[in-house]
């Protein structure tokens, strides 16, 4: 377990519990709760009905979580008709601007287009290297496909 020498705190990204094991207190609490789940639930609901803020938070966070927005599928004919990635990007940004596409969905599409750009750039570099190697008479090593 990596700790900062001066402060003794765990370094960012380093777990103080690398095995993921539950603490003894947490394990005992879970065992008590499992012995009578119905009673625990009834007390939680009763506390929530009385307005207990902790019970309300637990109830709404765990038992009745917030609904995630469900965006209906969107058809973007301009995206499918795009002749290149620039036109595809423009189709997505135009759809966001018109309100035909949510910002979140548009962002995911743009990330996908960005990934496609990176793959195409990678392929283009590989082709260029292969062309240079062919002109120089350099034999391609096996396993250089990636």
CSV table of N, CA and C in Angstrom, one decimal:
chain,number,residue,atom,x,y,z
A,1,UNK,N,0.8,-1.2,0.0
A,1,UNK,CA,0.0,0.0,0.0
A,1,UNK,C,0.9,1.2,0.0
A,2,UNK,N,0.8,2.0,-1.0
A,2,UNK,CA,1.6,3.2,-1.2
A,2,UNK,C,1.0,4.4,-0.4
A,3,UNK,N,1.9,5.0,0.4
A,3,UNK,CA,1.5,6.1,1.2
A,3,UNK,C,2.5,7.2,1.0
A,4,UNK,N,2.0,8.5,1.2
A,4,UNK,CA,2.8,9.6,1.1
A,4,UNK,C,3.7,9.6,2.3
A,5,UNK,N,5.0,9.8,2.2
A,5,UNK,CA,6.0,9.7,3.3
A,5,UNK,C,5.7,10.8,4.4
A,6,UNK,N,5.4,12.0,3.9
A,6,UNK,CA,5.2,13.1,4.9
A,6,UNK,C,3.9,13.0,5.6
A,7,UNK,N,2.8,12.9,4.9
A,7,UNK,CA,1.5,12.9,5.5
A,7,UNK,C,1.0,11.6,6.0
A,8,UNK,N,1.5,10.5,5.4
A,8,UNK,CA,1.0,9.2,5.8
A,8,UNK,C,-0.3,8.8,5.1
A,9,UNK,N,-0.8,9.7,4.2
A,9,UNK,CA,-2.0,9.5,3.5
A,9,UNK,C,-1.8,8.6,2.3
A,10,UNK,N,-2.8,7.8,1.9
A,10,UNK,CA,-2.7,7.0,0.7
A,10,UNK,C,-2.5,7.9,-0.5
A,11,UNK,N,-1.7,7.5,-1.5
A,11,UNK,CA,-1.5,8.3,-2.7
A,11,UNK,C,-2.8,8.1,-3.6
A,12,UNK,N,-3.0,9.2,-4.4
A,12,UNK,CA,-4.2,9.1,-5.2
A,12,UNK,C,-4.2,7.8,-6.1
A,13,UNK,N,-5.3,7.2,-6.2
A,13,UNK,CA,-5.5,6.0,-7.0
A,13,UNK,C,-5.0,4.7,-6.2
A,14,UNK,N,-4.6,4.9,-5.0
A,14,UNK,CA,-4.1,3.7,-4.2
A,14,UNK,C,-5.2,3.4,-3.1
A,15,UNK,N,-5.6,2.2,-3.1
A,15,UNK,CA,-6.6,1.8,-2.1
A,15,UNK,C,-6.0,1.5,-0.8
A,16,UNK,N,-6.7,1.9,0.3
A,16,UNK,CA,-6.3,1.5,1.6
A,16,UNK,C,-6.8,0.1,2.0
A,17,UNK,N,-7.6,-0.4,1.1
A,17,UNK,CA,-8.2,-1.7,1.3
A,17,UNK,C,-8.2,-2.5,0.0
A,18,UNK,N,-6.9,-2.8,-0.4
A,18,UNK,CA,-6.8,-3.4,-1.7
A,18,UNK,C,-7.5,-4.7,-2.0
A,19,UNK,N,-7.7,-5.5,-0.9
A,19,UNK,CA,-8.4,-6.8,-1.0
A,19,UNK,C,-9.9,-6.6,-1.2
A,20,UNK,N,-10.4,-5.4,-0.9
A,20,UNK,CA,-11.8,-5.1,-1.0
A,20,UNK,C,-12.6,-5.7,0.1
A,21,UNK,N,-11.9,-6.1,1.2
A,21,UNK,CA,-12.6,-6.8,2.3
A,21,UNK,C,-13.4,-5.8,3.1
A,22,UNK,N,-14.5,-6.2,3.6
A,22,UNK,CA,-15.3,-5.3,4.4
A,22,UNK,C,-14.7,-5.2,5.8
A,23,UNK,N,-14.8,-4.1,6.4
A,23,UNK,CA,-14.3,-3.9,7.8
A,23,UNK,C,-15.1,-4.8,8.7
A,24,UNK,N,-14.6,-5.1,9.9
A,24,UNK,CA,-15.4,-5.9,10.9
A,24,UNK,C,-16.7,-5.2,11.3
A,25,UNK,N,-16.6,-3.9,11.4
A,25,UNK,CA,-17.8,-3.2,11.8
A,25,UNK,C,-18.9,-3.3,10.7
A,26,UNK,N,-18.5,-3.1,9.5
A,26,UNK,CA,-19.4,-3.2,8.4
A,26,UNK,C,-20.0,-4.6,8.3
A,27,UNK,N,-19.1,-5.6,8.5
A,27,UNK,CA,-19.6,-7.0,8.4
A,27,UNK,C,-20.6,-7.3,9.5
A,28,UNK,N,-20.3,-6.8,10.7
A,28,UNK,CA,-21.3,-7.0,11.8
A,28,UNK,C,-22.6,-6.3,11.5
A,29,UNK,N,-22.5,-5.1,11.0
A,29,UNK,CA,-23.8,-4.4,10.7
A,29,UNK,C,-24.6,-5.1,9.7
A,30,UNK,N,-23.9,-5.6,8.6
A,30,UNK,CA,-24.6,-6.3,7.6
A,30,UNK,C,-25.2,-7.6,8.1
A,31,UNK,N,-24.5,-8.3,9.0
A,31,UNK,CA,-25.1,-9.5,9.6
A,31,UNK,C,-26.3,-9.2,10.4
A,32,UNK,N,-26.3,-8.1,11.2
A,32,UNK,CA,-27.5,-7.7,12.0
A,32,UNK,C,-28.6,-7.4,11.1
A,33,UNK,N,-28.4,-6.6,10.0
A,33,UNK,CA,-29.4,-6.3,9.1
A,33,UNK,C,-30.0,-7.5,8.4
A,34,UNK,N,-29.2,-8.5,8.1
A,34,UNK,CA,-29.7,-9.6,7.4
A,34,UNK,C,-30.5,-10.5,8.3
A,35,UNK,N,-30.3,-10.4,9.6
A,35,UNK,CA,-31.1,-11.3,10.5
A,35,UNK,C,-32.6,-10.9,10.4
A,36,UNK,N,-32.9,-9.6,10.2
A,36,UNK,CA,-34.3,-9.2,10.2
A,36,UNK,C,-34.5,-8.1,9.2
A,37,UNK,N,-34.4,-8.4,7.9
A,37,UNK,CA,-34.5,-7.4,6.9
A,37,UNK,C,-35.8,-6.7,6.9
A,38,UNK,N,-36.9,-7.4,7.2
A,38,UNK,CA,-38.2,-6.8,7.2
A,38,UNK,C,-38.3,-5.7,8.3
A,39,UNK,N,-37.8,-6.0,9.5
A,39,UNK,CA,-37.8,-5.1,10.6
A,39,UNK,C,-37.0,-3.8,10.2
A,40,UNK,N,-35.8,-4.0,9.7
A,40,UNK,CA,-34.9,-2.9,9.3
A,40,UNK,C,-35.7,-2.0,8.2
A,41,UNK,N,-36.3,-2.7,7.2
A,41,UNK,CA,-37.0,-2.0,6.2
A,41,UNK,C,-38.2,-1.2,6.8
A,42,UNK,N,-38.9,-1.8,7.7
A,42,UNK,CA,-40.1,-1.2,8.3
A,42,UNK,C,-39.6,0.0,9.1
A,43,UNK,N,-38.5,-0.1,9.8
A,43,UNK,CA,-38.0,1.1,10.6
A,43,UNK,C,-37.5,2.2,9.7
A,44,UNK,N,-36.9,1.8,8.6
A,44,UNK,CA,-36.5,2.8,7.6
A,44,UNK,C,-37.7,3.6,7.1
A,45,UNK,N,-38.7,2.8,6.7
A,45,UNK,CA,-39.9,3.5,6.1
A,45,UNK,C,-40.6,4.3,7.2
A,46,UNK,N,-40.7,3.8,8.4
A,46,UNK,CA,-41.3,4.6,9.5
A,46,UNK,C,-40.5,5.9,9.7
A,47,UNK,N,-39.2,5.8,9.7
A,47,UNK,CA,-38.4,7.0,9.9
A,47,UNK,C,-38.5,8.0,8.8
A,48,UNK,N,-38.6,7.5,7.6
A,48,UNK,CA,-38.8,8.3,6.4
A,48,UNK,C,-40.2,9.0,6.5
A,49,UNK,N,-41.2,8.3,6.9
A,49,UNK,CA,-42.6,8.9,7.0
A,49,UNK,C,-42.6,10.0,8.1
A,50,UNK,N,-41.7,9.8,9.1
A,50,UNK,CA,-41.7,10.8,10.2
A,50,UNK,C,-40.8,12.0,9.8
A,51,UNK,N,-40.2,11.9,8.6
A,51,UNK,CA,-39.3,13.0,8.1
A,51,UNK,C,-37.9,13.0,8.6
A,52,UNK,N,-37.4,11.8,9.1
A,52,UNK,CA,-36.0,11.7,9.5
A,52,UNK,C,-35.1,11.9,8.2
A,53,UNK,N,-34.3,12.9,8.2
A,53,UNK,CA,-33.5,13.1,7.0
A,53,UNK,C,-32.6,12.0,6.6
A,54,UNK,N,-32.0,11.3,7.5
A,54,UNK,CA,-31.1,10.1,7.2
A,54,UNK,C,-31.9,9.0,6.6
A,55,UNK,N,-33.1,8.7,7.2
A,55,UNK,CA,-34.0,7.7,6.6
A,55,UNK,C,-34.5,8.1,5.2
A,56,UNK,N,-34.8,9.3,5.1
A,56,UNK,CA,-35.3,9.8,3.8
A,56,UNK,C,-34.2,9.6,2.7
A,57,UNK,N,-33.0,10.0,3.1
A,57,UNK,CA,-31.8,9.9,2.1
A,57,UNK,C,-31.6,8.5,1.8
A,58,UNK,N,-31.6,7.6,2.7
A,58,UNK,CA,-31.4,6.2,2.4
A,58,UNK,C,-32.5,5.6,1.6
A,59,UNK,N,-33.7,6.0,1.9
A,59,UNK,CA,-34.9,5.5,1.2
A,59,UNK,C,-34.8,5.9,-0.3
A,60,UNK,N,-34.6,7.2,-0.5
A,60,UNK,CA,-34.6,7.7,-1.9
A,60,UNK,C,-33.3,7.3,-2.6
A,61,UNK,N,-32.2,7.2,-2.0
A,61,UNK,CA,-31.0,6.8,-2.7
A,61,UNK,C,-30.9,5.3,-3.0
A,62,UNK,N,-31.4,4.5,-2.1
A,62,UNK,CA,-31.3,3.0,-2.3
A,62,UNK,C,-32.5,2.3,-2.7
A,63,UNK,N,-33.6,2.7,-2.2
A,63,UNK,CA,-34.9,2.0,-2.4
A,63,UNK,C,-35.6,2.6,-3.6
A,64,UNK,N,-35.5,3.9,-3.7
A,64,UNK,CA,-36.2,4.6,-4.8
A,64,UNK,C,-35.2,5.5,-5.5
A,65,UNK,N,-34.3,4.9,-6.3
A,65,UNK,CA,-33.3,5.8,-6.9
A,65,UNK,C,-33.8,6.7,-8.0
A,66,UNK,N,-33.1,7.7,-8.2
A,66,UNK,CA,-33.5,8.7,-9.3
A,66,UNK,C,-33.6,8.0,-10.6
A,67,UNK,N,-34.6,8.4,-11.4
A,67,UNK,CA,-34.7,7.8,-12.7
A,67,UNK,C,-33.8,8.5,-13.7
A,68,UNK,N,-33.2,7.7,-14.5
A,68,UNK,CA,-32.3,8.3,-15.5
A,68,UNK,C,-33.1,8.6,-16.7
A,69,UNK,N,-32.8,9.7,-17.4
A,69,UNK,CA,-33.6,10.1,-18.5
A,69,UNK,C,-33.5,9.1,-19.6
A,70,UNK,N,-34.6,8.7,-20.2
A,70,UNK,CA,-34.6,7.8,-21.3
A,70,UNK,C,-34.8,8.6,-22.6
A,71,UNK,N,-33.8,8.7,-23.4
A,71,UNK,CA,-33.9,9.5,-24.6
A,71,UNK,C,-34.4,8.5,-25.7
A,72,UNK,N,-35.5,8.9,-26.4
A,72,UNK,CA,-35.9,8.0,-27.5
A,72,UNK,C,-34.9,8.0,-28.6
A,73,UNK,N,-34.9,7.0,-29.4
A,73,UNK,CA,-33.9,6.9,-30.5
A,73,UNK,C,-34.2,8.1,-31.5
A,74,UNK,N,-33.1,8.6,-32.0
A,74,UNK,CA,-33.2,9.7,-32.9
A,74,UNK,C,-32.7,9.3,-34.3
A,75,UNK,N,-33.4,9.7,-35.3
A,75,UNK,CA,-32.9,9.4,-36.7
A,75,UNK,C,-32.3,10.6,-37.2
A,76,UNK,N,-31.1,10.5,-37.7
A,76,UNK,CA,-30.3,11.6,-38.3
A,76,UNK,C,-29.9,11.2,-39.7
A,77,UNK,N,-30.8,11.4,-40.7
A,77,UNK,CA,-30.5,11.0,-42.1
A,77,UNK,C,-29.3,11.7,-42.6
A,78,UNK,N,-29.0,12.9,-42.1
A,78,UNK,CA,-27.8,13.6,-42.6
A,78,UNK,C,-26.5,12.9,-42.1
A,79,UNK,N,-26.6,12.3,-41.0
A,79,UNK,CA,-25.4,11.5,-40.5
A,79,UNK,C,-25.1,10.4,-41.4
A,80,UNK,N,-26.2,9.6,-41.8
A,80,UNK,CA,-26.0,8.5,-42.7
A,80,UNK,C,-25.6,8.9,-44.1
A,81,UNK,N,-26.0,10.0,-44.5
A,81,UNK,CA,-25.7,10.5,-45.8
A,81,UNK,C,-24.4,11.2,-45.9
A,82,UNK,N,-23.7,11.4,-44.8
A,82,UNK,CA,-22.5,12.1,-44.8
A,82,UNK,C,-21.4,11.4,-45.6
A,83,UNK,N,-20.7,12.2,-46.5
A,83,UNK,CA,-19.7,11.7,-47.4
A,83,UNK,C,-18.4,11.5,-46.7
A,84,UNK,N,-18.2,12.3,-45.6
A,84,UNK,CA,-16.9,12.2,-44.8
A,84,UNK,C,-17.2,12.5,-43.4
A,85,UNK,N,-16.1,12.4,-42.6
A,85,UNK,CA,-16.3,12.6,-41.1
A,85,UNK,C,-16.6,14.1,-40.8
A,86,UNK,N,-16.2,15.0,-41.6
A,86,UNK,CA,-16.5,16.4,-41.3
A,86,UNK,C,-18.0,16.6,-41.5
A,87,UNK,N,-18.6,16.1,-42.5
A,87,UNK,CA,-20.0,16.2,-42.7
A,87,UNK,C,-20.8,15.5,-41.6
A,88,UNK,N,-20.3,14.4,-41.2
A,88,UNK,CA,-20.9,13.6,-40.1
A,88,UNK,C,-20.9,14.4,-38.8
A,89,UNK,N,-19.8,15.1,-38.5
A,89,UNK,CA,-19.7,15.9,-37.3
A,89,UNK,C,-20.6,17.1,-37.4
A,90,UNK,N,-20.7,17.7,-38.6
A,90,UNK,CA,-21.6,18.8,-38.8
A,90,UNK,C,-23.0,18.4,-38.7
A,91,UNK,N,-23.4,17.2,-39.1
A,91,UNK,CA,-24.8,16.7,-39.0
A,91,UNK,C,-25.2,16.6,-37.5
A,92,UNK,N,-24.2,16.1,-36.7
A,92,UNK,CA,-24.5,15.9,-35.3
A,92,UNK,C,-24.6,17.3,-34.6
A,93,UNK,N,-23.7,18.2,-34.9
A,93,UNK,CA,-23.7,19.5,-34.2
A,93,UNK,C,-25.0,20.3,-34.6
A,94,UNK,N,-25.3,20.2,-35.9
A,94,UNK,CA,-26.6,20.8,-36.4
A,94,UNK,C,-27.8,20.3,-35.7
A,95,UNK,N,-27.9,18.9,-35.5
A,95,UNK,CA,-29.0,18.3,-34.8
A,95,UNK,C,-29.1,18.8,-33.3
A,96,UNK,N,-27.9,18.9,-32.7
A,96,UNK,CA,-27.9,19.4,-31.3
A,96,UNK,C,-28.4,20.9,-31.3
A,97,UNK,N,-27.9,21.7,-32.2
A,97,UNK,CA,-28.4,23.1,-32.3
A,97,UNK,C,-29.8,23.2,-32.5
A,98,UNK,N,-30.4,22.4,-33.3
A,98,UNK,CA,-31.9,22.4,-33.6
A,98,UNK,C,-32.7,21.9,-32.5
A,99,UNK,N,-32.1,21.1,-31.6
A,99,UNK,CA,-32.8,20.5,-30.5
A,99,UNK,C,-33.3,19.1,-30.9
A,100,UNK,N,-32.9,18.6,-32.0
A,100,UNK,CA,-33.3,17.3,-32.4
A,100,UNK,C,-32.6,16.2,-31.7
A,101,UNK,N,-31.5,16.5,-31.1
A,101,UNK,CA,-30.6,15.6,-30.4
A,101,UNK,C,-30.1,16.2,-29.1
A,102,UNK,N,-30.2,15.4,-28.0
A,102,UNK,CA,-29.7,15.9,-26.7
A,102,UNK,C,-28.2,16.1,-26.8
A,103,UNK,N,-27.8,17.0,-25.9
A,103,UNK,CA,-26.3,17.3,-25.8
A,103,UNK,C,-25.6,16.0,-25.5
A,104,UNK,N,-26.2,15.2,-24.5
A,104,UNK,CA,-25.5,14.0,-24.1
A,104,UNK,C,-25.4,13.0,-25.2
A,105,UNK,N,-26.5,12.8,-26.0
A,105,UNK,CA,-26.4,11.8,-27.1
A,105,UNK,C,-25.5,12.4,-28.2
A,106,UNK,N,-25.5,13.7,-28.4
A,106,UNK,CA,-24.6,14.3,-29.4
A,106,UNK,C,-23.2,14.1,-29.0
A,107,UNK,N,-22.9,14.3,-27.8
A,107,UNK,CA,-21.5,14.1,-27.3
A,107,UNK,C,-21.1,12.7,-27.5
A,108,UNK,N,-21.9,11.7,-27.2
A,108,UNK,CA,-21.5,10.3,-27.4
A,108,UNK,C,-21.3,10.0,-28.9
A,109,UNK,N,-22.1,10.6,-29.8
A,109,UNK,CA,-21.9,10.4,-31.2
A,109,UNK,C,-20.6,11.0,-31.7
A,110,UNK,N,-20.3,12.2,-31.2
A,110,UNK,CA,-19.1,12.9,-31.5
A,110,UNK,C,-17.9,12.2,-31.0
A,111,UNK,N,-18.0,11.5,-29.9
A,111,UNK,CA,-16.9,10.7,-29.3
A,111,UNK,C,-16.6,9.5,-30.3
A,112,UNK,N,-17.7,8.9,-30.8
A,112,UNK,CA,-17.6,7.8,-31.7
A,112,UNK,C,-16.9,8.3,-33.0
A,113,UNK,N,-17.3,9.5,-33.5
A,113,UNK,CA,-16.7,10.0,-34.7
A,113,UNK,C,-15.2,10.3,-34.5
A,114,UNK,N,-14.9,10.8,-33.3
A,114,UNK,CA,-13.5,11.1,-32.9
A,114,UNK,C,-12.7,9.8,-32.9
A,115,UNK,N,-13.3,8.7,-32.4
A,115,UNK,CA,-12.6,7.4,-32.3
A,115,UNK,C,-12.3,6.9,-33.8
A,116,UNK,N,-13.3,7.1,-34.6
A,116,UNK,CA,-13.2,6.7,-36.0
A,116,UNK,C,-12.0,7.5,-36.7
A,117,UNK,N,-11.9,8.8,-36.4
A,117,UNK,CA,-10.9,9.6,-36.9
A,117,UNK,C,-9.5,9.0,-36.5
A,118,UNK,N,-9.4,8.7,-35.2
A,118,UNK,CA,-8.1,8.2,-34.8
A,118,UNK,C,-7.7,6.9,-35.4
A,119,UNK,N,-8.7,6.0,-35.6
A,119,UNK,CA,-8.5,4.7,-36.3
A,119,UNK,C,-8.0,5.0,-37.8
A,120,UNK,N,-8.7,5.9,-38.4
A,120,UNK,CA,-8.4,6.2,-39.8
A,120,UNK,C,-7.0,6.8,-39.9
A,121,UNK,N,-6.6,7.6,-39.0
A,121,UNK,CA,-5.3,8.2,-38.9
A,121,UNK,C,-4.2,7.1,-38.7
A,122,UNK,N,-4.5,6.2,-37.9
A,122,UNK,CA,-3.6,5.1,-37.6
A,122,UNK,C,-3.4,4.2,-38.9
A,123,UNK,N,-4.5,3.9,-39.5
A,123,UNK,CA,-4.4,3.2,-40.8
A,123,UNK,C,-3.6,3.9,-41.8
A,124,UNK,N,-3.8,5.2,-41.9
A,124,UNK,CA,-3.1,6.0,-42.9
A,124,UNK,C,-1.6,6.0,-42.6
A,125,UNK,N,-1.2,6.1,-41.4
A,125,UNK,CA,0.2,6.1,-41.0
A,125,UNK,C,0.8,4.7,-41.4
A,126,UNK,N,0.0,3.7,-41.1
A,126,UNK,CA,0.5,2.3,-41.4
A,126,UNK,C,0.7,2.2,-42.9
A,127,UNK,N,-0.2,2.7,-43.7
A,127,UNK,CA,-0.1,2.6,-45.2
A,127,UNK,C,1.1,3.4,-45.6
A,128,UNK,N,1.3,4.6,-45.1
A,128,UNK,CA,2.5,5.4,-45.4
A,128,UNK,C,3.8,4.8,-45.1
A,129,UNK,N,3.9,4.2,-43.9
A,129,UNK,CA,5.1,3.5,-43.5
A,129,UNK,C,5.3,2.3,-44.5
A,130,UNK,N,4.3,1.5,-44.8
A,130,UNK,CA,4.4,0.4,-45.7
A,130,UNK,C,4.9,0.9,-47.0
A,131,UNK,N,4.4,2.0,-47.5
A,131,UNK,CA,4.9,2.5,-48.8
A,131,UNK,C,6.3,2.9,-48.8
A,132,UNK,N,6.8,3.6,-47.7
A,132,UNK,CA,8.2,4.0,-47.6
A,132,UNK,C,9.1,2.7,-47.5
A,133,UNK,N,8.6,1.7,-46.7
A,133,UNK,CA,9.4,0.5,-46.6
A,133,UNK,C,9.5,-0.2,-47.9
A,134,UNK,N,8.4,-0.2,-48.7
A,134,UNK,CA,8.5,-0.8,-50.0
A,134,UNK,C,9.5,-0.1,-50.9
A,135,UNK,N,9.5,1.2,-50.9
A,135,UNK,CA,10.4,2.0,-51.7
A,135,UNK,C,11.8,1.8,-51.3
A,136,UNK,N,12.1,1.6,-50.0
A,136,UNK,CA,13.4,1.4,-49.6
A,136,UNK,C,13.9,-0.1,-49.6
A,137,UNK,N,12.9,-0.9,-49.9
A,137,UNK,CA,13.2,-2.3,-50.0
A,137,UNK,C,13.4,-3.0,-48.6
A,138,UNK,N,12.7,-2.4,-47.6
A,138,UNK,CA,12.7,-3.0,-46.3
A,138,UNK,C,11.7,-4.0,-46.2
A,139,UNK,N,12.1,-5.2,-45.7
A,139,UNK,CA,11.1,-6.3,-45.6
A,139,UNK,C,10.3,-6.1,-44.3
A,140,UNK,N,9.0,-6.3,-44.4
A,140,UNK,CA,8.2,-6.1,-43.2
A,140,UNK,C,8.3,-7.3,-42.3
A,141,UNK,N,8.5,-6.9,-41.0
A,141,UNK,CA,8.7,-8.0,-40.0
A,141,UNK,C,7.3,-8.5,-39.7
A,142,UNK,N,7.2,-9.8,-39.3
A,142,UNK,CA,5.9,-10.4,-38.9
A,142,UNK,C,5.5,-9.9,-37.6
A,143,UNK,N,4.3,-9.7,-37.4
A,143,UNK,CA,3.8,-9.2,-36.1
A,143,UNK,C,3.7,-7.7,-36.1
A,144,UNK,N,4.0,-7.0,-37.2
A,144,UNK,CA,3.9,-5.5,-37.2
A,144,UNK,C,2.5,-5.0,-37.7
A,145,UNK,N,1.5,-5.9,-37.5
A,145,UNK,CA,0.2,-5.5,-38.0
A,145,UNK,C,-0.5,-4.5,-37.2
A,146,UNK,N,-0.1,-4.3,-35.9
A,146,UNK,CA,-0.8,-3.4,-35.0
A,146,UNK,C,-0.2,-2.0,-35.0
